[in-house]
PDB file of C-alpha atoms in Angstrom:
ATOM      1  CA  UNK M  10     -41.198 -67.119 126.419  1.00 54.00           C
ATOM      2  CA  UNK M  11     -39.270 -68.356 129.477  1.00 63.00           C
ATOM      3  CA  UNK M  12     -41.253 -70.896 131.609  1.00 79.00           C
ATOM      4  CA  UNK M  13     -41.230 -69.663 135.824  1.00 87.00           C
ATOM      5  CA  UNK M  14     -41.367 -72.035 138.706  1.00 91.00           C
ATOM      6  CA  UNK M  15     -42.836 -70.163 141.660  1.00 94.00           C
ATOM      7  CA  UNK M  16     -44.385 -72.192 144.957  1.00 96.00           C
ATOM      8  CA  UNK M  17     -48.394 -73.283 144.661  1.00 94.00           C
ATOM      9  CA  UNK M  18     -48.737 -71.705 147.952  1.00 96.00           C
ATOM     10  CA  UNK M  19     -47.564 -69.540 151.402  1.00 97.00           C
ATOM     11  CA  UNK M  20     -48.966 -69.090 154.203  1.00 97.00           C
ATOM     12  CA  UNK M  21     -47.987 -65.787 156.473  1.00 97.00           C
ATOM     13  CA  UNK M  22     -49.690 -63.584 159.149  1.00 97.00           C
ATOM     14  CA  UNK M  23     -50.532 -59.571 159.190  1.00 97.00           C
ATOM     15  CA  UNK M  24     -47.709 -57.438 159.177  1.00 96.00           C
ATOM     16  CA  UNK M  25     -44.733 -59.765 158.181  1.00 97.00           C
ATOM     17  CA  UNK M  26     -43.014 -59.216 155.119  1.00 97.00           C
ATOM     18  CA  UNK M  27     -43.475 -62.208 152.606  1.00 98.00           C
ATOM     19  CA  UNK M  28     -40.847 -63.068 149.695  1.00 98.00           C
ATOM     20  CA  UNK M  29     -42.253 -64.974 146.982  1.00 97.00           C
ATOM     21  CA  UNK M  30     -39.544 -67.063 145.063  1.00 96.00           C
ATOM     22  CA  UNK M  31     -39.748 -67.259 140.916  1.00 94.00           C
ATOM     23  CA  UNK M  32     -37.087 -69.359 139.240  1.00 94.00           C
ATOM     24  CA  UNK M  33     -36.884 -68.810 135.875  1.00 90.00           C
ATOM     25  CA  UNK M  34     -33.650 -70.726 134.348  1.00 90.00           C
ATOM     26  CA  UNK M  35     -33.871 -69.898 130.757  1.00 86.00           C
ATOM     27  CA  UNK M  36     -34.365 -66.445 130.776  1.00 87.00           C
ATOM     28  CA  UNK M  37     -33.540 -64.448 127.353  1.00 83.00           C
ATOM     29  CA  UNK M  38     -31.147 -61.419 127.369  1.00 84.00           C
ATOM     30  CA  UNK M  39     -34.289 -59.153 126.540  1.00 79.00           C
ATOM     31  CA  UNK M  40     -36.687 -60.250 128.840  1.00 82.00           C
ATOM     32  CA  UNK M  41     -38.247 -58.562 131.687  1.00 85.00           C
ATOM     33  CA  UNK M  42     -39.554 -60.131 134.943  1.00 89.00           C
ATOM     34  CA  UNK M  43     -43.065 -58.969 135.476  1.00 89.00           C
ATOM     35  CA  UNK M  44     -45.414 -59.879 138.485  1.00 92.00           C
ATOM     36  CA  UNK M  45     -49.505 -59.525 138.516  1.00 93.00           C
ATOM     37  CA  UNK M  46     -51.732 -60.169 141.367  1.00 95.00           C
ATOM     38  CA  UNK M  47     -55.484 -61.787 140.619  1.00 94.00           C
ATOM     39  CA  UNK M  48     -57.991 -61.167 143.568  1.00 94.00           C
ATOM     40  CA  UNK M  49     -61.214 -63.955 143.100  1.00 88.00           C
ATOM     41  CA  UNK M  50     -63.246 -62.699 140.594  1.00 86.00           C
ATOM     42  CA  UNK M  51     -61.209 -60.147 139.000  1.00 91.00           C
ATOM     43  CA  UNK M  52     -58.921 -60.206 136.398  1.00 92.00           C
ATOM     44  CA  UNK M  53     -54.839 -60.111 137.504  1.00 92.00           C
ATOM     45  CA  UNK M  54     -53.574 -56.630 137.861  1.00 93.00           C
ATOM     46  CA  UNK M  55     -49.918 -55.420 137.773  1.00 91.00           C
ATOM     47  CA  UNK M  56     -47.742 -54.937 140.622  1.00 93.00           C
ATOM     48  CA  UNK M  57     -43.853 -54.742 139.514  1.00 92.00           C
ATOM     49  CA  UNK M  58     -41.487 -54.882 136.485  1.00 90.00           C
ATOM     50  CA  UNK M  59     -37.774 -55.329 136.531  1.00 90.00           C
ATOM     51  CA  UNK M  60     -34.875 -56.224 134.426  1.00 89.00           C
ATOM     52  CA  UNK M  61     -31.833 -56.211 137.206  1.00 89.00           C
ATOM     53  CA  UNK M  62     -31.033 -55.781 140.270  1.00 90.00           C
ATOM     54  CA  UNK M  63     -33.677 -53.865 142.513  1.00 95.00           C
ATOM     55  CA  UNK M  64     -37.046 -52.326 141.712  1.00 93.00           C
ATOM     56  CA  UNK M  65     -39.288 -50.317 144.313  1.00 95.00           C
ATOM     57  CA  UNK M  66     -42.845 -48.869 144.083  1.00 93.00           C
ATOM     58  CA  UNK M  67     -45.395 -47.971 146.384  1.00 92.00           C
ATOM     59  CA  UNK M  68     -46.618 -51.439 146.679  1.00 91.00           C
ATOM     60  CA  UNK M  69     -43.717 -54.203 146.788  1.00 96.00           C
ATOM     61  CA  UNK M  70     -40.161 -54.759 145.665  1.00 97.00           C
ATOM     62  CA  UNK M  71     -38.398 -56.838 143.358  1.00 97.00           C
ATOM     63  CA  UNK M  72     -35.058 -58.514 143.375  1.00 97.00           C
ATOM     64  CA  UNK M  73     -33.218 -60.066 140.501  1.00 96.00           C
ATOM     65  CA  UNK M  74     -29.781 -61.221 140.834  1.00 96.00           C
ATOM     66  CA  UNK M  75     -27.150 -61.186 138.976  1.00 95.00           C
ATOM     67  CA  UNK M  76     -27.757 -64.283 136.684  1.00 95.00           C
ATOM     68  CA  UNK M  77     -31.516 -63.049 136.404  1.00 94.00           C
ATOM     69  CA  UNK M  78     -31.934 -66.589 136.737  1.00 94.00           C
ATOM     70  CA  UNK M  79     -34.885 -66.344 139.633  1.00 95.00           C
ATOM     71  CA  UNK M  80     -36.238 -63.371 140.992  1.00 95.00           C
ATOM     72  CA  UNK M  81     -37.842 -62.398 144.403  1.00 97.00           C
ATOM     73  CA  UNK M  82     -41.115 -60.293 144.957  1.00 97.00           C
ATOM     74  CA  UNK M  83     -40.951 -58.507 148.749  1.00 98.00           C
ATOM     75  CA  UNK M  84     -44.526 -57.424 149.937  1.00 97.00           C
ATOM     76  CA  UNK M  85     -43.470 -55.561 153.000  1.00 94.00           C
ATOM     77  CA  UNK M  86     -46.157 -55.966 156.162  1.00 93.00           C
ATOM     78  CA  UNK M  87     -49.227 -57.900 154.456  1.00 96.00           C
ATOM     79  CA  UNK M  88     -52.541 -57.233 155.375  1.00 96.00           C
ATOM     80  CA  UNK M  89     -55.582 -59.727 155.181  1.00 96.00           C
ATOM     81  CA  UNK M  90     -56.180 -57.879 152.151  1.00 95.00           C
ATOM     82  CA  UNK M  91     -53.024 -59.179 150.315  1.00 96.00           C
ATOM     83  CA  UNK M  92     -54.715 -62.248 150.473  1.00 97.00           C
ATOM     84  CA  UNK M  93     -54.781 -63.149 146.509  1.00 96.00           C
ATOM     85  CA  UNK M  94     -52.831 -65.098 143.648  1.00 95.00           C
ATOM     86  CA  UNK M  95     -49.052 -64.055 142.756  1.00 96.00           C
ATOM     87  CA  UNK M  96     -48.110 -64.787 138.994  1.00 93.00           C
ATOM     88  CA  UNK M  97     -44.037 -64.437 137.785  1.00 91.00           C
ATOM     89  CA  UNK M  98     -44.196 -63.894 134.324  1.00 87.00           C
ATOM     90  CA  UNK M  99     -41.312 -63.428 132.020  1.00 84.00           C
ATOM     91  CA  UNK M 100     -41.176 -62.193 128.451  1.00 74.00           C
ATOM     92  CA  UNK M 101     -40.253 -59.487 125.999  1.00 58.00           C
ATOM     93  CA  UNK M 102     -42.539 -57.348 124.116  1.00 47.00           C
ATOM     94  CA  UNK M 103     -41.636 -58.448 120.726  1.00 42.00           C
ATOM     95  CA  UNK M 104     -42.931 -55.199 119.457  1.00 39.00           C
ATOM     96  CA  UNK M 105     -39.681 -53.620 120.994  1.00 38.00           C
ATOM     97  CA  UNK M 106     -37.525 -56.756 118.854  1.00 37.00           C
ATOM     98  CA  UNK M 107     -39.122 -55.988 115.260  1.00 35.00           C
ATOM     99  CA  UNK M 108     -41.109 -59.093 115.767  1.00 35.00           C
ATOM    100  CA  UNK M 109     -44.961 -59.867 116.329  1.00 37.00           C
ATOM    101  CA  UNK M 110     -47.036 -59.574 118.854  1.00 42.00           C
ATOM    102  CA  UNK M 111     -46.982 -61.492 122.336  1.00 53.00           C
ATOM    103  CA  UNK M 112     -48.961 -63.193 124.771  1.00 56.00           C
ATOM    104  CA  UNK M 113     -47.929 -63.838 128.455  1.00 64.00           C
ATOM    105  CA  UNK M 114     -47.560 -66.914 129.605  1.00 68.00           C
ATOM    106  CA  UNK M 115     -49.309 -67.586 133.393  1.00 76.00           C
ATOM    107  CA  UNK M 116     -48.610 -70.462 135.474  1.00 77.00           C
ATOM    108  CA  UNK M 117     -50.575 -71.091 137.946  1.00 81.00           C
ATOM    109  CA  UNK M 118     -49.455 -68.355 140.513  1.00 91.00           C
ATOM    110  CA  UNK M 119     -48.656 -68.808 144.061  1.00 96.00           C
ATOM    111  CA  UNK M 120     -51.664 -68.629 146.103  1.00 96.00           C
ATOM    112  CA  UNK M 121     -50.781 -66.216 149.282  1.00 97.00           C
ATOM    113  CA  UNK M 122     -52.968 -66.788 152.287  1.00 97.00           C
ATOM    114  CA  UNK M 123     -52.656 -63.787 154.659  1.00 97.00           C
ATOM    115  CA  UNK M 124     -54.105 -65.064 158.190  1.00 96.00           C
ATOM    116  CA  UNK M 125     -54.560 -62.540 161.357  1.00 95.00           C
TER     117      UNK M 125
ATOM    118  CA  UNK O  29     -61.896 -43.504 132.782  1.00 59.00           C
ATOM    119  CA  UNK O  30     -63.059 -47.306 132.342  1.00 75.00           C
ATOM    120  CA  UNK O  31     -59.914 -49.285 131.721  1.00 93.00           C
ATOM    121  CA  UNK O  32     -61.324 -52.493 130.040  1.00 96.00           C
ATOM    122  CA  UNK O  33     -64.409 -53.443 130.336  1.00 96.00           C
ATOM    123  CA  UNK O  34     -66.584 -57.212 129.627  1.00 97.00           C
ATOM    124  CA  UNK O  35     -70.108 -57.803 128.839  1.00 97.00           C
ATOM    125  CA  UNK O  36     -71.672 -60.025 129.654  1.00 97.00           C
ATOM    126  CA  UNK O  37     -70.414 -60.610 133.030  1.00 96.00           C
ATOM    127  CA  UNK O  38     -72.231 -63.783 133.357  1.00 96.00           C
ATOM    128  CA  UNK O  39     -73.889 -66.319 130.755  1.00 96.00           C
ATOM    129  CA  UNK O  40     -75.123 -69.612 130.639  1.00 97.00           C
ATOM    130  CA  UNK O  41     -75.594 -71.462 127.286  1.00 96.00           C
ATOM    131  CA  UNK O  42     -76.697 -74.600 126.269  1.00 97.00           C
ATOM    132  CA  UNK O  43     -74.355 -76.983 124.250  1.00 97.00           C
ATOM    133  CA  UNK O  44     -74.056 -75.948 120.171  1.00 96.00           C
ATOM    134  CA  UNK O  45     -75.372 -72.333 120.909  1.00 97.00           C
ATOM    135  CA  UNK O  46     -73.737 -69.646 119.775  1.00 96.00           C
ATOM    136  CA  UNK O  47     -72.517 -65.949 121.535  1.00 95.00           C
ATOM    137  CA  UNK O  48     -70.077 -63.541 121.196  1.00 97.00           C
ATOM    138  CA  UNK O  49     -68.519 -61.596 124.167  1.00 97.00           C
ATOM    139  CA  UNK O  50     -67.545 -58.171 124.164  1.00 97.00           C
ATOM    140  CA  UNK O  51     -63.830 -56.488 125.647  1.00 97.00           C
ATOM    141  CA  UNK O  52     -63.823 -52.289 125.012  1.00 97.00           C
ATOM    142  CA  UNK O  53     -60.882 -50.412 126.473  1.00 97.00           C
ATOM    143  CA  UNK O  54     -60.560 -46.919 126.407  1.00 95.00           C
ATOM    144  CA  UNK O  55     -56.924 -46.226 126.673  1.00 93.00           C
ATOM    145  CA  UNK O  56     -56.045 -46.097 123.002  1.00 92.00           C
ATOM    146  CA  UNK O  57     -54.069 -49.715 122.935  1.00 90.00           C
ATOM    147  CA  UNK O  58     -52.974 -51.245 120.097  1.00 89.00           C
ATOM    148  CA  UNK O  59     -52.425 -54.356 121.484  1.00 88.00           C
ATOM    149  CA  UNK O  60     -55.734 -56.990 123.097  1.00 91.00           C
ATOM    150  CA  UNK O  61     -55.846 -60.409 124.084  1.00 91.00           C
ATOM    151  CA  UNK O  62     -58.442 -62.748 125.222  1.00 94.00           C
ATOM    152  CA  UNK O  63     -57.488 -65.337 127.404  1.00 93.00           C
ATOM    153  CA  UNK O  64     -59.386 -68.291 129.405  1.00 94.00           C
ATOM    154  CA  UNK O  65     -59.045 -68.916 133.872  1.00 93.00           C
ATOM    155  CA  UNK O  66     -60.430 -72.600 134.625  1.00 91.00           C
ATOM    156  CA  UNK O  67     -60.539 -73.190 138.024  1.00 84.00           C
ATOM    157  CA  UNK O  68     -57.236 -73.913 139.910  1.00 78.00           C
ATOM    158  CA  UNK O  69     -55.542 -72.630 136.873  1.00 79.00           C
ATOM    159  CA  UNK O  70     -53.333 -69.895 135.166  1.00 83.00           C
ATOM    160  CA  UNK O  71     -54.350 -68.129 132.383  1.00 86.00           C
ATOM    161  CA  UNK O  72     -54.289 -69.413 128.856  1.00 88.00           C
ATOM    162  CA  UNK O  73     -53.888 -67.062 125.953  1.00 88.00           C
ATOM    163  CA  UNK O  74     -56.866 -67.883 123.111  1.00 92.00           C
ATOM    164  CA  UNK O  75     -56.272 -64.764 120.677  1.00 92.00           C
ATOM    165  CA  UNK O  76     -55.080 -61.644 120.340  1.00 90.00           C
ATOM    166  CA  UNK O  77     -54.467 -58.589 118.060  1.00 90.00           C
ATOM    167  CA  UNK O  78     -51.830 -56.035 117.361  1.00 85.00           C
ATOM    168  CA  UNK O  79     -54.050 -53.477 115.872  1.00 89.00           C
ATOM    169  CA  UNK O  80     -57.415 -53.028 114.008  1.00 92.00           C
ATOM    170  CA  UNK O  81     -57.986 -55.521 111.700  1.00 93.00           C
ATOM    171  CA  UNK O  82     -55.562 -57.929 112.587  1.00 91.00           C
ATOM    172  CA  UNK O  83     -55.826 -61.330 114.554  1.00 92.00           C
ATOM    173  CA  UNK O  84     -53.630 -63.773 115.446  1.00 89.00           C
ATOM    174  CA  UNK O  85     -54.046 -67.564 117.251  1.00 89.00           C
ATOM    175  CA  UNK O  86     -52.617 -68.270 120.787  1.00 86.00           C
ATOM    176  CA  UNK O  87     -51.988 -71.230 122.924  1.00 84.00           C
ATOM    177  CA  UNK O  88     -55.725 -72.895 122.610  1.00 91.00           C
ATOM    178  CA  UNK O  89     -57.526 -71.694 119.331  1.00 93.00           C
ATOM    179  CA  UNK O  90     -59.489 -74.313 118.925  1.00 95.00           C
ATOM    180  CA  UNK O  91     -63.582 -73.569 119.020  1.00 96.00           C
ATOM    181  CA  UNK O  92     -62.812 -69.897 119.021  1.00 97.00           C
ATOM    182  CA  UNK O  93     -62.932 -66.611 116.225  1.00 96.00           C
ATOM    183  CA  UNK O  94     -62.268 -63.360 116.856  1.00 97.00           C
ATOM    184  CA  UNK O  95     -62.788 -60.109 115.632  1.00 97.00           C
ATOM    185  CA  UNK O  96     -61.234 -56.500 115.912  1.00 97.00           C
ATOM    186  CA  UNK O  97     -62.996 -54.252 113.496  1.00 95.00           C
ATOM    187  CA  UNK O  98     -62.326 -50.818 115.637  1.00 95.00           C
ATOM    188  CA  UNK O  99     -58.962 -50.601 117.661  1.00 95.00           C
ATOM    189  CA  UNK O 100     -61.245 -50.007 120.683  1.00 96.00           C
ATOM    190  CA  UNK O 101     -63.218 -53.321 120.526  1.00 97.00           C
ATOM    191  CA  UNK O 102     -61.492 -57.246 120.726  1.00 97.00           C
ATOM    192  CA  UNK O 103     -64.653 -59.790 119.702  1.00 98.00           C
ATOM    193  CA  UNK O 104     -64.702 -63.342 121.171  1.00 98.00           C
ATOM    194  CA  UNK O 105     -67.411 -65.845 119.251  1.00 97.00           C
ATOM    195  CA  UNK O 106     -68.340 -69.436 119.713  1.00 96.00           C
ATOM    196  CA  UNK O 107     -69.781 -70.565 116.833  1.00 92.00           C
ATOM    197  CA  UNK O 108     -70.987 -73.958 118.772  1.00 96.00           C
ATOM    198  CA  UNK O 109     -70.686 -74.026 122.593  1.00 95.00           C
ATOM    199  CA  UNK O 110     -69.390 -77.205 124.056  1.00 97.00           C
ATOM    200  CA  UNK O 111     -69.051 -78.025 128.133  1.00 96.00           C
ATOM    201  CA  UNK O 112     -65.418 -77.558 127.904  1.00 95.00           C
ATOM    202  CA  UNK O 113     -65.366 -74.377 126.822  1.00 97.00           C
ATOM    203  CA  UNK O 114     -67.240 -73.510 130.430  1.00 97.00           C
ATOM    204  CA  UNK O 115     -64.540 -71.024 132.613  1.00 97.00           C
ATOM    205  CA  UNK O 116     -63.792 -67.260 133.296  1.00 96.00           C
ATOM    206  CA  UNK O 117     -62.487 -65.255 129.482  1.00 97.00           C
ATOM    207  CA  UNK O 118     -60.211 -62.561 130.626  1.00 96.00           C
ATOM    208  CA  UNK O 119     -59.801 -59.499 128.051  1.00 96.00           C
ATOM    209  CA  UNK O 120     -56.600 -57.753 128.649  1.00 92.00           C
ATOM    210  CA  UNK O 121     -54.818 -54.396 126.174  1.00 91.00           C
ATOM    211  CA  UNK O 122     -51.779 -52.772 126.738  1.00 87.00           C
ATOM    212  CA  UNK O 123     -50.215 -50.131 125.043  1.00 84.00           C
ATOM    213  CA  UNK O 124     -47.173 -50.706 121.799  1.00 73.00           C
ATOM    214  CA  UNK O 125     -45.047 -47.978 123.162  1.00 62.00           C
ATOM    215  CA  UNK O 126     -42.321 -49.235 121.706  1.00 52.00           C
ATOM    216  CA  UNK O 127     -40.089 -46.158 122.733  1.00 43.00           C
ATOM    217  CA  UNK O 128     -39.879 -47.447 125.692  1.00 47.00           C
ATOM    218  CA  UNK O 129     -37.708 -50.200 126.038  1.00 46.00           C
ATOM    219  CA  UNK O 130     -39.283 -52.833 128.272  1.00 55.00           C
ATOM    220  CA  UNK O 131     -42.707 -54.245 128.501  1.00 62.00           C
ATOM    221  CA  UNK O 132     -46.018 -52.911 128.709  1.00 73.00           C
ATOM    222  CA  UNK O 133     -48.120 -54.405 131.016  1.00 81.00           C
ATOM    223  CA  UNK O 134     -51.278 -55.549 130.333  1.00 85.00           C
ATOM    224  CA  UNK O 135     -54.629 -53.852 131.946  1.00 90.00           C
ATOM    225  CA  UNK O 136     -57.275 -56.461 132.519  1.00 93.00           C
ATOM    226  CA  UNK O 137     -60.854 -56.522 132.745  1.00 95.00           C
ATOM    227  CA  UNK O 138     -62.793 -58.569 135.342  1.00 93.00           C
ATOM    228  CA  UNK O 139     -64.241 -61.532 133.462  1.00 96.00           C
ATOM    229  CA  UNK O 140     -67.197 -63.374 131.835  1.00 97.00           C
ATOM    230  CA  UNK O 141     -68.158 -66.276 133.651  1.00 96.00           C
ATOM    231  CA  UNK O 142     -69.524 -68.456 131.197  1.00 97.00           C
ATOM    232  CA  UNK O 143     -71.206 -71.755 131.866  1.00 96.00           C
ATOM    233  CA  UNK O 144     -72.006 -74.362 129.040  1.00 97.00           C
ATOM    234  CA  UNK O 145     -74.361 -76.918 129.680  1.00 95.00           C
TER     235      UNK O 145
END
């Protein structure tokens, strides 16, 4: 599994948009970018998924250049409530490759503190 | 509709004791992983299975078995509790639909806070 590099911590205020930076160099031709979000005391929960270029849900984007060598999570006009830890995680389900099973690998996250 | 779900939510033990903690999910996964939060610190991935019946080791083993007798149920024991194995377990499944062609993610359940003393 690809290691990620992503800051320990940002600091923004209510209603900006925040981009949170993951480098990950050694990314594998199969491997998808993935991003959770861990609130204290609950376990991370999902928030994107890409492969290239530009991904858009209801809650954030993601942005992956060309190389896929880093990728960029956009949460547009952050609440207090966005408050939380950030992990970049990148991997391939090796079910889809004929292989075993995974497990991701979490860094420590960026810690996003959301101030008024 | 549950998602995955961890009991105990708390626990204390006392050094050598023994427990076993319990992850259900009710989404049909094939795939469930127990992993360990200390404080100020990622997640690190302990065990996991692919499907009933099977196990397989992960990044820190070590003081840990497991068990997945129904596809709906991922057992963590400690045979002998020791202070280090004090943090948060995370339980996590996600689904082996391997028709689709990127990754599943994982759905995770809210933690047992286990102290060893």
């Amino acid at each position: 599994l690809a290691k990620t590099t992503q800051p320990i911590s940002m600091d923004s205020y209510e209603g900006q948009e925040v981009n949170i930076t993951c480098s990950h160099n050694n990314i594998a031709t199969n491997d998808y970018i993935t991003w959770y979000q861990q609130f204290p005391s609950q376990g991370p929960r999902f928030i994107i998924q890409g492969y290239k270029t530009k991904v858009t849900n209801e809650v954030a984007s993601l942005f992956i250049p060309a190389d896929r060598k880093s990728s960029t999570l956009s949460l547009p006009r952050v609440s207090l409530s966005d408050t939380a830890v950030y992990y970049c995680l990148v991997g391939v389900s090796t079910i889809t490759s004929g292989g075993g099973a995974d497990g991701l690998t979490f860094g420590k996250g960026t810690h996003l503190i959301i101030q008024p | 509709n549950a998602g995955v779900t961890q009991t105990p939510k708390f626990r204390v033990l006392k050094t050598g004791q023994s427990m076993t903690l319990l992850c259900a999910q009710d989404m049909n996964h094939e795939y469930m992983y127990w992993y360990r939060q200390d404080p100020g610190m990622g997640l690190r991935l302990i065990h996991y299975s692919v499907g009933e019946g099977t196990t397989a080791k992960g990044e820190v083993p070590d003081g840990y078995n497991v068990s997945r007798l129904k596809k709906q149920n991922f057992l963590l024991g400690l045979e002998s509790a020791a202070p280090s194995q004090t943090s948060v377990y995370f339980c996590a499944s996600r689904s082996d639909r391997a028709a689709i062609r990127r990754d599943q993610p994982q759905h995770f359940g809210d933690g047992t806070r286990l102290s060893i003393l």
